[in-house]
Short mmCIF file of C-alpha atoms and ligand atoms in Angstrom, two decimals:
data_model
loop_
_atom_site.label_atom_id
_atom_site.label_comp_id
_atom_site.label_asym_id
_atom_site.label_seq_id
_atom_site.Cartn_x
_atom_site.Cartn_y
_atom_site.Cartn_z
CA MET T 1 8.40 22.80 -10.31
CA ALA T 2 4.64 22.42 -10.86
CA SER T 3 2.80 21.36 -7.72
CA ALA T 4 0.23 18.59 -7.60
CA GLN T 5 -2.46 21.26 -7.16
CA GLU T 6 -1.36 23.11 -10.28
CA ALA T 7 -2.04 19.98 -12.22
CA SER T 8 -5.78 20.49 -11.68
CA ASN T 9 -7.98 22.59 -13.93
CA GLY T 10 -10.08 23.41 -10.92
CA ASP T 11 -13.05 21.49 -12.33
CA GLY T 12 -11.82 18.11 -11.12
CA ARG T 13 -10.34 17.23 -14.50
CA ARG T 14 -6.59 17.20 -14.86
CA ARG T 15 -4.60 18.73 -17.63
CA PRO T 16 -1.55 16.96 -19.04
CA LEU T 17 1.55 17.65 -16.99
CA GLY T 18 3.90 17.18 -19.92
CA ARG T 19 5.81 14.38 -18.18
CA ARG T 20 5.82 10.64 -18.55
CA VAL T 21 6.25 7.85 -16.01
CA LEU T 22 7.45 4.38 -17.00
CA VAL T 23 6.22 1.42 -14.96
CA PHE T 24 7.61 -2.13 -14.87
CA PRO T 25 5.53 -4.58 -12.78
CA LEU T 26 6.73 -8.00 -11.72
CA PRO T 27 4.71 -10.31 -13.97
CA PHE T 28 2.46 -11.89 -11.34
CA GLN T 29 -1.18 -11.02 -10.72
CA GLY T 30 -0.66 -9.73 -7.18
CA HIS T 31 2.09 -7.36 -8.41
CA ILE T 32 0.53 -6.37 -11.75
CA ASN T 33 -2.74 -5.19 -10.18
CA PRO T 34 -1.33 -2.55 -7.81
CA MET T 35 1.23 -1.30 -10.37
CA LEU T 36 -1.45 -0.74 -13.01
CA GLN T 37 -3.73 0.81 -10.39
CA LEU T 38 -0.94 3.22 -9.46
CA ALA T 39 -0.33 3.93 -13.16
CA ASP T 40 -4.03 4.67 -13.53
CA VAL T 41 -3.98 7.10 -10.60
CA LEU T 42 -0.93 8.90 -12.03
CA HIS T 43 -2.54 9.00 -15.46
CA SER T 44 -5.72 10.50 -14.04
CA ARG T 45 -3.54 13.25 -12.53
CA GLY T 46 -2.15 14.18 -15.95
CA LEU T 47 0.96 12.02 -16.35
CA ALA T 48 1.53 9.95 -19.49
CA ILE T 49 2.24 6.27 -18.80
CA THR T 50 4.43 3.73 -20.57
CA VAL T 51 4.13 0.14 -19.32
CA LEU T 52 7.12 -2.16 -19.79
CA HIS T 53 6.04 -5.77 -19.70
CA THR T 54 7.41 -9.25 -20.21
CA ARG T 55 6.49 -12.13 -22.49
CA PHE T 56 5.89 -14.23 -19.39
CA ASN T 57 2.35 -13.38 -18.20
CA ALA T 58 2.21 -10.71 -20.90
CA LEU T 59 -0.35 -7.93 -20.49
CA ASP T 60 -3.01 -7.12 -23.05
CA PRO T 61 -2.46 -3.55 -24.32
CA ALA T 62 -5.99 -3.50 -25.79
CA LEU T 63 -7.39 -3.43 -22.23
CA HIS T 64 -5.52 -0.20 -21.45
CA PRO T 65 -5.76 2.12 -24.46
CA GLN T 66 -4.74 5.05 -22.26
CA PHE T 67 -1.23 3.61 -21.75
CA THR T 68 1.63 2.89 -24.17
CA PHE T 69 3.01 -0.66 -23.91
CA VAL T 70 6.52 -1.88 -24.63
CA ALA T 71 7.38 -5.59 -24.57
CA VAL T 72 10.75 -6.37 -22.97
CA PRO T 73 12.62 -9.68 -23.34
CA ASP T 74 12.44 -11.33 -19.91
CA GLY T 75 15.12 -14.00 -20.31
CA ILE T 76 13.12 -16.53 -18.28
CA PRO T 77 14.02 -20.04 -19.51
CA ALA T 78 10.97 -22.11 -20.51
CA ASP T 79 11.52 -24.72 -17.78
CA VAL T 80 11.74 -22.02 -15.07
CA ALA T 81 8.56 -20.36 -16.39
CA ALA T 82 6.82 -23.75 -16.39
CA SER T 83 7.94 -24.44 -12.81
CA GLY T 84 5.75 -21.56 -11.58
CA SER T 85 8.28 -20.92 -8.78
CA VAL T 86 8.06 -17.21 -8.04
CA ILE T 87 11.52 -17.02 -6.46
CA SER T 88 13.17 -18.88 -9.37
CA ILE T 89 11.41 -16.65 -11.89
CA ILE T 90 12.51 -13.49 -10.04
CA LEU T 91 16.11 -14.71 -9.95
CA ALA T 92 16.06 -15.76 -13.63
CA MET T 93 14.63 -12.41 -14.73
CA ASN T 94 17.19 -10.49 -12.73
CA ALA T 95 20.07 -12.63 -13.95
CA ALA T 96 19.04 -12.08 -17.56
CA MET T 97 18.46 -8.35 -17.08
CA GLU T 98 21.59 -7.67 -15.03
CA GLU T 99 23.87 -7.46 -18.03
CA PRO T 100 23.89 -4.54 -20.44
CA GLY T 101 21.63 -5.83 -23.20
CA PRO T 102 17.97 -6.16 -24.06
CA VAL T 103 16.50 -4.35 -21.02
CA ARG T 104 18.86 -1.42 -21.19
CA ASP T 105 18.31 -1.28 -24.96
CA ALA T 106 14.53 -1.33 -24.50
CA LEU T 107 14.72 1.46 -21.91
CA ALA T 108 17.07 3.51 -24.10
CA SER T 109 14.73 3.24 -27.05
CA VAL T 110 11.73 4.27 -24.90
CA LEU T 111 13.68 7.27 -23.61
CA GLY T 112 14.69 8.21 -27.15
CA GLU T 113 11.13 8.14 -28.55
CA LYS T 114 10.27 11.35 -30.38
CA GLY T 115 7.02 13.20 -29.74
CA LYS T 116 6.43 11.74 -26.25
CA PRO T 117 6.51 13.70 -23.01
CA THR T 118 9.89 13.54 -21.25
CA ALA T 119 10.24 10.54 -18.93
CA ALA T 120 10.50 11.66 -15.29
CA CYS T 121 11.17 8.27 -13.73
CA LEU T 122 10.65 4.53 -13.84
CA PHE T 123 8.47 2.77 -11.24
CA ILE T 124 9.72 -0.73 -10.62
CA ASP T 125 8.58 -3.60 -8.51
CA ALA T 126 11.03 -3.98 -5.63
CA ASN T 127 12.05 -7.39 -6.98
CA LEU T 128 13.49 -5.90 -10.17
CA LEU T 129 16.84 -4.56 -8.97
CA ALA T 130 18.44 -5.42 -12.33
CA VAL T 131 15.97 -3.14 -14.11
CA GLN T 132 16.80 -0.38 -11.66
CA LYS T 133 20.50 -0.78 -12.47
CA ALA T 134 19.76 -0.55 -16.20
CA ALA T 135 17.73 2.65 -15.63
CA THR T 136 20.44 4.16 -13.44
CA ALA T 137 23.04 3.48 -16.12
CA LEU T 138 20.89 5.57 -18.48
CA GLY T 139 20.44 8.37 -15.95
CA LEU T 140 16.75 7.59 -15.39
CA PRO T 141 15.66 7.92 -11.72
CA THR T 142 13.59 5.10 -10.23
CA MET T 143 10.86 4.73 -7.65
CA VAL T 144 9.81 1.48 -6.02
CA LEU T 145 6.28 0.20 -5.52
CA ARG T 146 5.81 -2.37 -2.77
CA SER T 147 2.69 -4.39 -3.43
CA ALA T 148 2.76 -6.00 0.03
CA SER T 149 2.21 -4.52 3.50
CA ALA T 150 4.45 -2.11 5.38
CA ALA T 151 4.90 -4.88 7.99
CA CYS T 152 6.29 -7.10 5.25
CA PHE T 153 8.85 -4.55 4.08
CA SER T 154 9.78 -3.79 7.66
CA CYS T 155 10.43 -7.51 8.07
CA PHE T 156 12.66 -7.48 4.95
CA LEU T 157 14.69 -4.67 6.52
CA ALA T 158 14.93 -6.67 9.74
CA TYR T 159 16.16 -9.86 8.06
CA PRO T 160 19.82 -9.49 9.11
CA MET T 161 18.67 -8.84 12.72
CA LEU T 162 16.33 -11.83 12.60
CA HIS T 163 19.32 -14.02 11.69
CA GLN T 164 21.61 -12.37 14.22
CA ASN T 165 19.08 -12.82 17.03
CA GLY T 166 18.52 -16.49 16.18
CA TYR T 167 14.93 -16.34 14.88
CA LEU T 168 16.02 -17.40 11.40
CA PRO T 169 16.54 -19.87 9.86
CA PRO T 170 13.40 -21.06 11.66
CA LYS T 171 13.58 -23.99 14.05
CA GLU T 172 10.59 -26.28 14.41
CA SER T 173 10.64 -25.88 18.21
CA GLN T 174 10.49 -22.07 17.97
CA LEU T 175 7.71 -21.52 15.48
CA TYR T 176 5.38 -19.99 18.06
CA THR T 177 8.09 -17.89 19.75
CA PRO T 178 7.15 -14.18 19.64
CA VAL T 179 9.55 -11.97 17.69
CA LYS T 180 9.66 -9.26 20.32
CA GLU T 181 11.34 -6.79 17.96
CA LEU T 182 8.45 -7.04 15.45
CA PRO T 183 5.18 -7.43 17.36
CA PRO T 184 2.75 -9.13 16.87
CA LEU T 185 4.80 -11.52 14.71
CA ARG T 186 5.94 -14.95 15.79
CA VAL T 187 8.66 -16.95 14.06
CA ARG T 188 6.10 -18.86 11.96
CA ASP T 189 4.70 -15.58 10.64
CA LEU T 190 8.01 -14.35 9.20
CA PHE T 191 8.63 -14.23 5.51
CA PHE T 192 10.06 -17.63 4.71
CA SER T 193 8.96 -20.78 3.05
CA SER T 194 9.81 -24.13 4.55
CA SER T 195 10.29 -25.48 1.03
CA SER T 196 12.54 -22.75 -0.33
CA ASN T 197 16.27 -22.47 -0.09
CA HIS T 198 16.89 -20.12 2.79
CA GLU T 199 19.99 -18.48 1.36
CA MET T 200 18.19 -17.85 -1.91
CA MET T 201 15.34 -16.19 -0.01
CA ARG T 202 17.78 -14.03 1.96
CA LYS T 203 19.37 -12.88 -1.29
CA VAL T 204 16.03 -12.01 -2.89
CA LEU T 205 14.94 -9.97 0.14
CA ALA T 206 18.29 -8.16 0.40
CA ARG T 207 18.02 -7.20 -3.27
CA ALA T 208 14.49 -5.85 -2.70
CA THR T 209 15.66 -3.63 0.16
CA GLU T 210 18.63 -2.46 -1.92
CA ALA T 211 16.24 -1.47 -4.73
CA ALA T 212 14.11 0.52 -2.26
CA MET T 213 17.18 2.25 -0.79
CA ASN T 214 18.43 3.26 -4.26
CA SER T 215 15.12 4.76 -5.26
CA LYS T 216 13.76 8.32 -5.14
CA ALA T 217 10.66 7.16 -3.27
CA LEU T 218 9.30 3.97 -1.72
CA VAL T 219 5.58 3.76 -2.35
CA ILE T 220 3.61 1.20 -0.35
CA ASN T 221 0.09 -0.04 -1.04
CA THR T 222 -1.16 0.46 2.50
CA PHE T 223 -2.56 3.38 4.49
CA ASP T 224 -1.26 5.29 7.49
CA ALA T 225 -4.02 4.33 9.95
CA LEU T 226 -3.66 0.61 9.19
CA GLU T 227 0.06 0.22 9.87
CA PRO T 228 1.29 3.32 11.74
CA ALA T 229 4.05 1.61 13.76
CA GLU T 230 5.30 -0.38 10.77
CA LEU T 231 5.48 2.72 8.56
CA ASP T 232 7.30 4.59 11.33
CA ARG T 233 9.80 1.78 11.62
CA ILE T 234 10.51 1.86 7.87
CA ARG T 235 10.86 5.66 7.90
CA ARG T 236 13.31 5.47 10.79
CA GLU T 237 15.37 2.76 9.12
CA LEU T 238 15.42 4.43 5.71
CA ASP T 239 16.42 7.69 7.30
CA GLY T 240 15.75 10.53 4.89
CA ALA T 241 14.03 8.46 2.21
CA VAL T 242 10.58 9.38 0.90
CA VAL T 243 8.18 6.66 2.08
CA LEU T 244 4.57 7.09 0.96
CA ALA T 245 1.51 5.05 1.96
CA VAL T 246 -0.88 5.55 -0.96
CA GLY T 247 -3.30 2.63 -0.57
CA PRO T 248 -5.63 0.98 -1.00
CA LEU T 249 -4.76 1.66 -4.65
CA HIS T 250 -7.71 -0.31 -6.05
CA LYS T 251 -10.00 2.23 -4.36
CA LEU T 252 -8.16 5.18 -5.92
CA SER T 253 -7.91 3.72 -9.37
CA THR T 254 -10.79 4.27 -11.76
CA ARG T 255 -10.34 0.87 -13.35
CA SER T 256 -11.04 -2.08 -11.12
CA THR T 257 -10.74 -4.49 -14.03
CA GLY T 258 -8.40 -4.74 -16.94
CA SER T 259 -5.27 -6.17 -15.37
CA SER T 260 -6.60 -9.68 -14.87
CA LEU T 261 -4.45 -12.37 -16.47
CA LEU T 262 -7.37 -14.82 -16.39
CA ARG T 263 -10.82 -14.26 -17.85
CA GLU T 264 -13.20 -13.03 -15.18
CA ASP T 265 -16.47 -14.94 -15.00
CA ARG T 266 -18.94 -12.10 -14.63
CA SER T 267 -21.94 -14.42 -14.42
CA CYS T 268 -21.21 -14.61 -10.69
CA ILE T 269 -22.31 -10.97 -10.25
CA GLU T 270 -25.70 -11.76 -11.83
CA TRP T 271 -25.92 -14.78 -9.57
CA LEU T 272 -25.02 -12.71 -6.49
CA ASP T 273 -27.81 -10.31 -7.45
CA THR T 274 -30.28 -13.18 -7.00
CA GLN T 275 -29.01 -13.94 -3.49
CA PRO T 276 -30.43 -12.34 -0.35
CA THR T 277 -28.69 -9.10 0.65
CA GLY T 278 -27.44 -8.73 4.22
CA SER T 279 -24.02 -10.30 4.22
CA VAL T 280 -25.06 -13.93 4.25
CA LEU T 281 -22.73 -15.31 1.65
CA LEU T 282 -19.14 -16.51 1.96
CA TYR T 283 -16.68 -15.78 -0.85
CA VAL T 284 -13.88 -18.34 -1.11
CA SER T 285 -10.73 -17.72 -3.12
CA PHE T 286 -7.05 -18.49 -2.69
CA GLY T 287 -5.62 -15.95 -5.13
CA SER T 288 -3.58 -16.60 -8.25
CA LEU T 289 -0.79 -18.88 -6.98
CA ALA T 290 -1.77 -20.84 -3.84
CA SER T 291 -2.65 -24.48 -4.46
CA MET T 292 -3.82 -27.64 -2.69
CA ASP T 293 -3.80 -31.37 -3.31
CA ALA T 294 -6.79 -33.36 -4.57
CA ALA T 295 -7.65 -34.68 -1.08
CA GLU T 296 -7.72 -31.14 0.33
CA LEU T 297 -10.03 -30.02 -2.47
CA LEU T 298 -12.48 -32.74 -1.42
CA GLU T 299 -12.32 -31.60 2.20
CA VAL T 300 -12.95 -27.98 1.22
CA ALA T 301 -15.88 -29.00 -1.00
CA TRP T 302 -17.57 -31.07 1.72
CA GLY T 303 -16.71 -28.59 4.47
CA LEU T 304 -18.45 -25.82 2.51
CA ALA T 305 -21.37 -28.08 1.63
CA ASN T 306 -21.86 -29.26 5.21
CA SER T 307 -21.72 -25.71 6.62
CA GLY T 308 -25.15 -25.02 5.14
CA GLN T 309 -24.02 -21.47 4.23
CA PRO T 310 -24.36 -20.02 0.73
CA PHE T 311 -21.01 -19.47 -0.97
CA LEU T 312 -19.21 -18.40 -4.12
CA TRP T 313 -16.02 -20.41 -4.64
CA VAL T 314 -13.18 -19.70 -7.08
CA VAL T 315 -11.61 -22.97 -8.22
CA ARG T 316 -8.81 -22.04 -10.62
CA ARG T 317 -7.94 -24.62 -13.28
CA ASP T 318 -4.53 -25.03 -11.64
CA LEU T 319 -5.74 -24.92 -8.03
CA VAL T 320 -5.06 -28.62 -7.54
CA ARG T 321 -1.36 -29.47 -7.74
CA GLY T 322 -0.38 -31.84 -10.52
CA SER T 323 -3.77 -31.87 -12.20
CA ASP T 324 -5.08 -29.99 -15.20
CA GLY T 325 -8.55 -28.98 -14.11
CA SER T 326 -9.87 -29.31 -10.57
CA GLU T 327 -12.54 -32.01 -10.24
CA LEU T 328 -15.26 -31.53 -7.66
CA PRO T 329 -16.61 -34.63 -5.93
CA GLU T 330 -19.65 -36.54 -7.13
CA GLY T 331 -22.82 -35.45 -5.36
CA PHE T 332 -21.37 -32.05 -4.44
CA GLY T 333 -23.41 -30.13 -7.03
CA LEU T 334 -26.65 -31.63 -5.74
CA ALA T 335 -25.73 -31.05 -2.08
CA VAL T 336 -25.21 -27.30 -2.61
CA GLU T 337 -27.76 -26.67 -5.32
CA GLY T 338 -29.35 -23.21 -5.17
CA ARG T 339 -26.96 -21.83 -2.59
CA SER T 340 -23.58 -21.99 -4.28
CA LYS T 341 -21.67 -21.14 -7.38
CA VAL T 342 -18.24 -22.36 -8.44
CA ILE T 343 -16.26 -20.36 -11.01
CA GLN T 344 -12.68 -20.35 -12.31
CA TRP T 345 -11.87 -16.65 -11.76
CA ALA T 346 -13.91 -13.81 -10.27
CA PRO T 347 -14.06 -10.05 -10.65
CA GLN T 348 -12.97 -10.15 -7.01
CA GLN T 349 -13.21 -6.50 -6.02
CA GLU T 350 -16.79 -6.35 -7.29
CA VAL T 351 -17.65 -9.59 -5.53
CA LEU T 352 -16.29 -8.36 -2.21
CA ALA T 353 -18.26 -5.11 -2.56
CA HIS T 354 -21.53 -6.95 -3.28
CA PRO T 355 -24.20 -6.51 -0.56
CA SER T 356 -24.91 -10.23 -0.30
CA VAL T 357 -21.28 -11.08 0.54
CA GLY T 358 -20.54 -11.17 4.26
CA GLY T 359 -17.24 -13.00 4.66
CA PHE T 360 -14.10 -14.04 2.83
CA TRP T 361 -12.18 -17.27 3.14
CA THR T 362 -8.81 -16.17 1.78
CA HIS T 363 -5.16 -17.18 1.47
CA ASN T 364 -4.33 -13.62 2.64
CA GLY T 365 -2.30 -12.37 -0.26
CA TRP T 366 -1.86 -8.67 0.51
CA ASN T 367 -4.19 -7.49 -2.27
CA SER T 368 -6.96 -9.82 -1.13
CA THR T 369 -6.45 -8.77 2.49
CA LEU T 370 -6.61 -5.08 1.63
CA GLU T 371 -9.60 -5.59 -0.68
CA SER T 372 -11.44 -7.40 2.13
CA ILE T 373 -10.64 -4.68 4.67
CA SER T 374 -11.80 -2.03 2.20
CA GLU T 375 -15.25 -3.64 2.09
CA GLY T 376 -15.46 -4.25 5.83
CA LEU T 377 -15.46 -8.04 5.46
CA PRO T 378 -14.19 -10.45 8.14
CA MET T 379 -11.92 -13.28 7.04
CA ILE T 380 -11.13 -16.95 7.52
CA CYS T 381 -7.39 -17.10 6.85
CA ARG T 382 -5.56 -19.98 5.21
CA PRO T 383 -2.06 -18.68 4.41
CA GLN T 384 0.48 -20.74 2.46
CA PHE T 385 3.70 -18.86 1.76
CA ALA T 386 5.56 -15.55 1.42
CA ASP T 387 3.83 -12.70 3.27
CA GLN T 388 0.54 -14.59 3.68
CA MET T 389 1.36 -15.89 7.19
CA MET T 390 2.28 -12.39 8.30
CA ASN T 391 -0.91 -10.89 6.84
CA THR T 392 -2.91 -13.56 8.66
CA ARG T 393 -1.23 -12.66 11.92
CA TYR T 394 -2.14 -9.00 11.48
CA VAL T 395 -5.74 -9.89 10.56
CA GLU T 396 -6.06 -11.97 13.71
CA ALA T 397 -3.89 -10.32 16.35
CA ALA T 398 -3.51 -6.69 15.28
CA TRP T 399 -6.84 -5.83 13.64
CA GLY T 400 -9.14 -8.58 14.97
CA VAL T 401 -10.94 -8.94 11.65
CA GLY T 402 -10.67 -12.70 11.26
CA PHE T 403 -9.03 -15.91 12.39
CA GLU T 404 -6.75 -18.58 11.02
CA LEU T 405 -7.89 -22.02 9.98
CA GLU T 406 -4.77 -23.86 11.05
CA GLY T 407 -3.47 -27.40 10.60
CA GLU T 408 -4.67 -30.10 8.27
CA LEU T 409 -7.65 -29.17 6.09
CA LYS T 410 -10.51 -31.34 7.34
CA ARG T 411 -14.19 -30.98 6.44
CA ASN T 412 -15.45 -30.78 10.04
CA LYS T 413 -12.95 -28.02 10.90
CA ILE T 414 -13.91 -26.12 7.78
CA GLU T 415 -17.62 -26.45 8.53
CA GLU T 416 -16.99 -25.15 12.06
CA ALA T 417 -14.86 -22.21 10.83
CA VAL T 418 -17.49 -21.16 8.28
CA ARG T 419 -20.22 -21.21 10.92
CA LYS T 420 -17.99 -19.32 13.35
CA LEU T 421 -17.38 -16.56 10.81
CA MET T 422 -20.88 -16.29 9.38
CA LYS T 423 -23.08 -17.04 12.40
CA ASP T 424 -21.30 -17.00 15.77
CA ALA T 425 -20.44 -14.17 18.16
CA LYS T 426 -16.77 -14.28 17.13
CA GLY T 427 -17.81 -13.59 13.54
CA VAL T 428 -20.04 -10.72 14.64
CA VAL T 429 -17.17 -9.06 16.53
CA ALA T 430 -14.79 -9.55 13.59
CA ARG T 431 -17.41 -8.04 11.23
CA GLU T 432 -17.84 -5.01 13.50
CA ARG T 433 -14.10 -4.45 13.60
CA ALA T 434 -13.88 -4.88 9.84
CA GLN T 435 -16.59 -2.24 9.42
CA GLU T 436 -14.54 0.11 11.62
CA LEU T 437 -11.49 -0.48 9.43
CA LYS T 438 -13.61 0.19 6.35
CA LYS T 439 -14.40 3.63 7.81
CA LYS T 440 -10.68 4.27 8.21
CA VAL T 441 -10.20 3.32 4.56
CA GLU T 442 -12.89 5.83 3.60
CA SER T 443 -11.20 8.55 5.68
CA CYS T 444 -7.80 8.08 4.10
CA LEU T 445 -9.39 8.44 0.66
CA GLU T 446 -11.36 11.59 1.45
CA SER T 447 -10.11 15.01 0.42
CA GLY T 448 -7.27 15.77 2.85
CA GLY T 449 -7.03 12.06 3.76
CA SER T 450 -3.61 10.53 4.26
CA SER T 451 -3.50 8.50 1.04
CA LEU T 452 -4.63 11.39 -1.16
CA LEU T 453 -2.03 13.62 0.47
CA ALA T 454 0.58 10.94 -0.20
CA ILE T 455 -0.43 10.84 -3.87
CA ASP T 456 -0.12 14.65 -4.05
CA LYS T 457 3.33 14.39 -2.53
CA LEU T 458 4.27 11.66 -4.99
CA ILE T 459 3.20 13.75 -7.97
CA GLY T 460 5.20 16.67 -6.63
CA GLN T 461 8.20 14.37 -6.22
CA ILE T 462 7.84 13.04 -9.78
CA LEU T 463 7.58 16.55 -11.22
CA SER T 464 10.67 17.62 -9.32
CA LEU T 465 12.84 15.04 -11.10
N1 LIG I 1 -8.28 -11.99 -8.00
C1 LIG I 1 -9.26 -11.85 -8.94
N2 LIG I 1 -10.11 -12.90 -9.13
C2 LIG I 1 -10.04 -14.05 -8.41
C3 LIG I 1 -9.02 -14.17 -7.44
C4 LIG I 1 -8.16 -13.10 -7.26
O1 LIG I 1 -9.38 -10.81 -9.61
O2 LIG I 1 -10.84 -14.96 -8.66
C5 LIG I 1 -7.36 -10.84 -7.80
C6 LIG I 1 -7.54 -10.22 -6.44
O3 LIG I 1 -8.57 -9.25 -6.47
C7 LIG I 1 -6.18 -9.65 -6.13
C8 LIG I 1 -5.22 -10.54 -6.93
O4 LIG I 1 -6.03 -11.28 -7.85
O5 LIG I 1 -6.09 -8.31 -6.57
C9 LIG I 1 -4.50 -11.55 -6.07
O6 LIG I 1 -3.52 -10.91 -5.33
P1 LIG I 1 -3.16 -11.35 -3.87
O7 LIG I 1 -2.08 -10.45 -3.40
O8 LIG I 1 -4.37 -11.40 -3.03
O9 LIG I 1 -2.68 -12.83 -3.99
P2 LIG I 1 -1.66 -13.62 -4.96
O10 LIG I 1 -2.45 -14.04 -6.14
O11 LIG I 1 -0.55 -12.66 -5.31
O12 LIG I 1 -1.22 -14.78 -4.13
#
């Protein structure tokens, strides 16, 4: 077995290892980004990469000439795709891929390709159990990438206990009850959505844990110093399994762009260059899926305007539910002239790293949370669903790098929150803590740092297959 060290030429460049890794991301932005970042890291260490991707949210091979791409029929009915419901899309994909058929055929033909390095394994998103089954049937080992936090996966593992102990399904009267088995979480922070079918959610989470248990390694986009207790808990529960914290992957990957499904408006970087340095500007973005109604958009617009702070705001075309294009109120442009910019999609990692940016109003998707921490930025948190509530809780109660803007979105509350983050003592403390976390990120990425060691271990594991 070649070790990870043997893969190096000694001059920092890597020689080909003669093996190939297949990757199959779940086709959503927050899952595609870390999977392609991981693929990029593996590629830079000498492994060839084949990306399997779906028609739904298809990737653009031209943006990644270093990888081979294979389109796989996803079986998602048009009405389910149009619904935008993540859970329904996951279930539809799995249902279509469960049977012997297109996915197994696609995998078999990739494995049979002549002139390519031998495939060592397939990396799947944890939500793609059906793909894992197809790979297993062909004798191809799998590894699982979790694109959310260790706390989130630990919560998945605890789901049966959470039901047994009466925390779930959630009761309105218990939302603020601490979950003493999973501190610092409260019932409202657990992974559930008030609008989703609870049984369906339970099934999806159980399938994700099954995929992780069947795999040769569980790789999580987090780092040891950020979630030590949560990683320990997972390692204890998955007794004997290889659990590797390799994040933040966007900091290890050489390509920060290239996996965006929407066109990035790079004019915002030029605009940021014209703004004063010294962390004065607020970046506002709610990720790729979170949405609001038209009245909330108005409140956000006037809250930001009335705060007097400079800001860069991402207003996706589909940010407002039920409308094609998100209309800003009359008079808004004039009110914020010279100190704001509104765009439809940002090169977010570059924005967060810009010296003029000093805070992030976020929905707390895990990638956004980790990207903010990596740049030492404090956060205003406005979670909506899935793991976002849990990430918010960690930001506020475990790491002290931000606070939640809770309840109805109202302009005066928004104005107050922006001032608190950007000007008040609470914001200063959160910024200091965020800077401390940034140092921990830097340590885990240094030579001998925990995430680099985890990547070495992963490469060794891949080469042993
Ligand atoms: N993102 C981006 N431009 C934007 C907003 C988001 O590139 O204007 C990226 C962001 O950097 C992150 C991903 O989209 O990597 C969103 O993932 P996250 O887990 O934060 O949230 P989700 O979209 O899955 O809810």
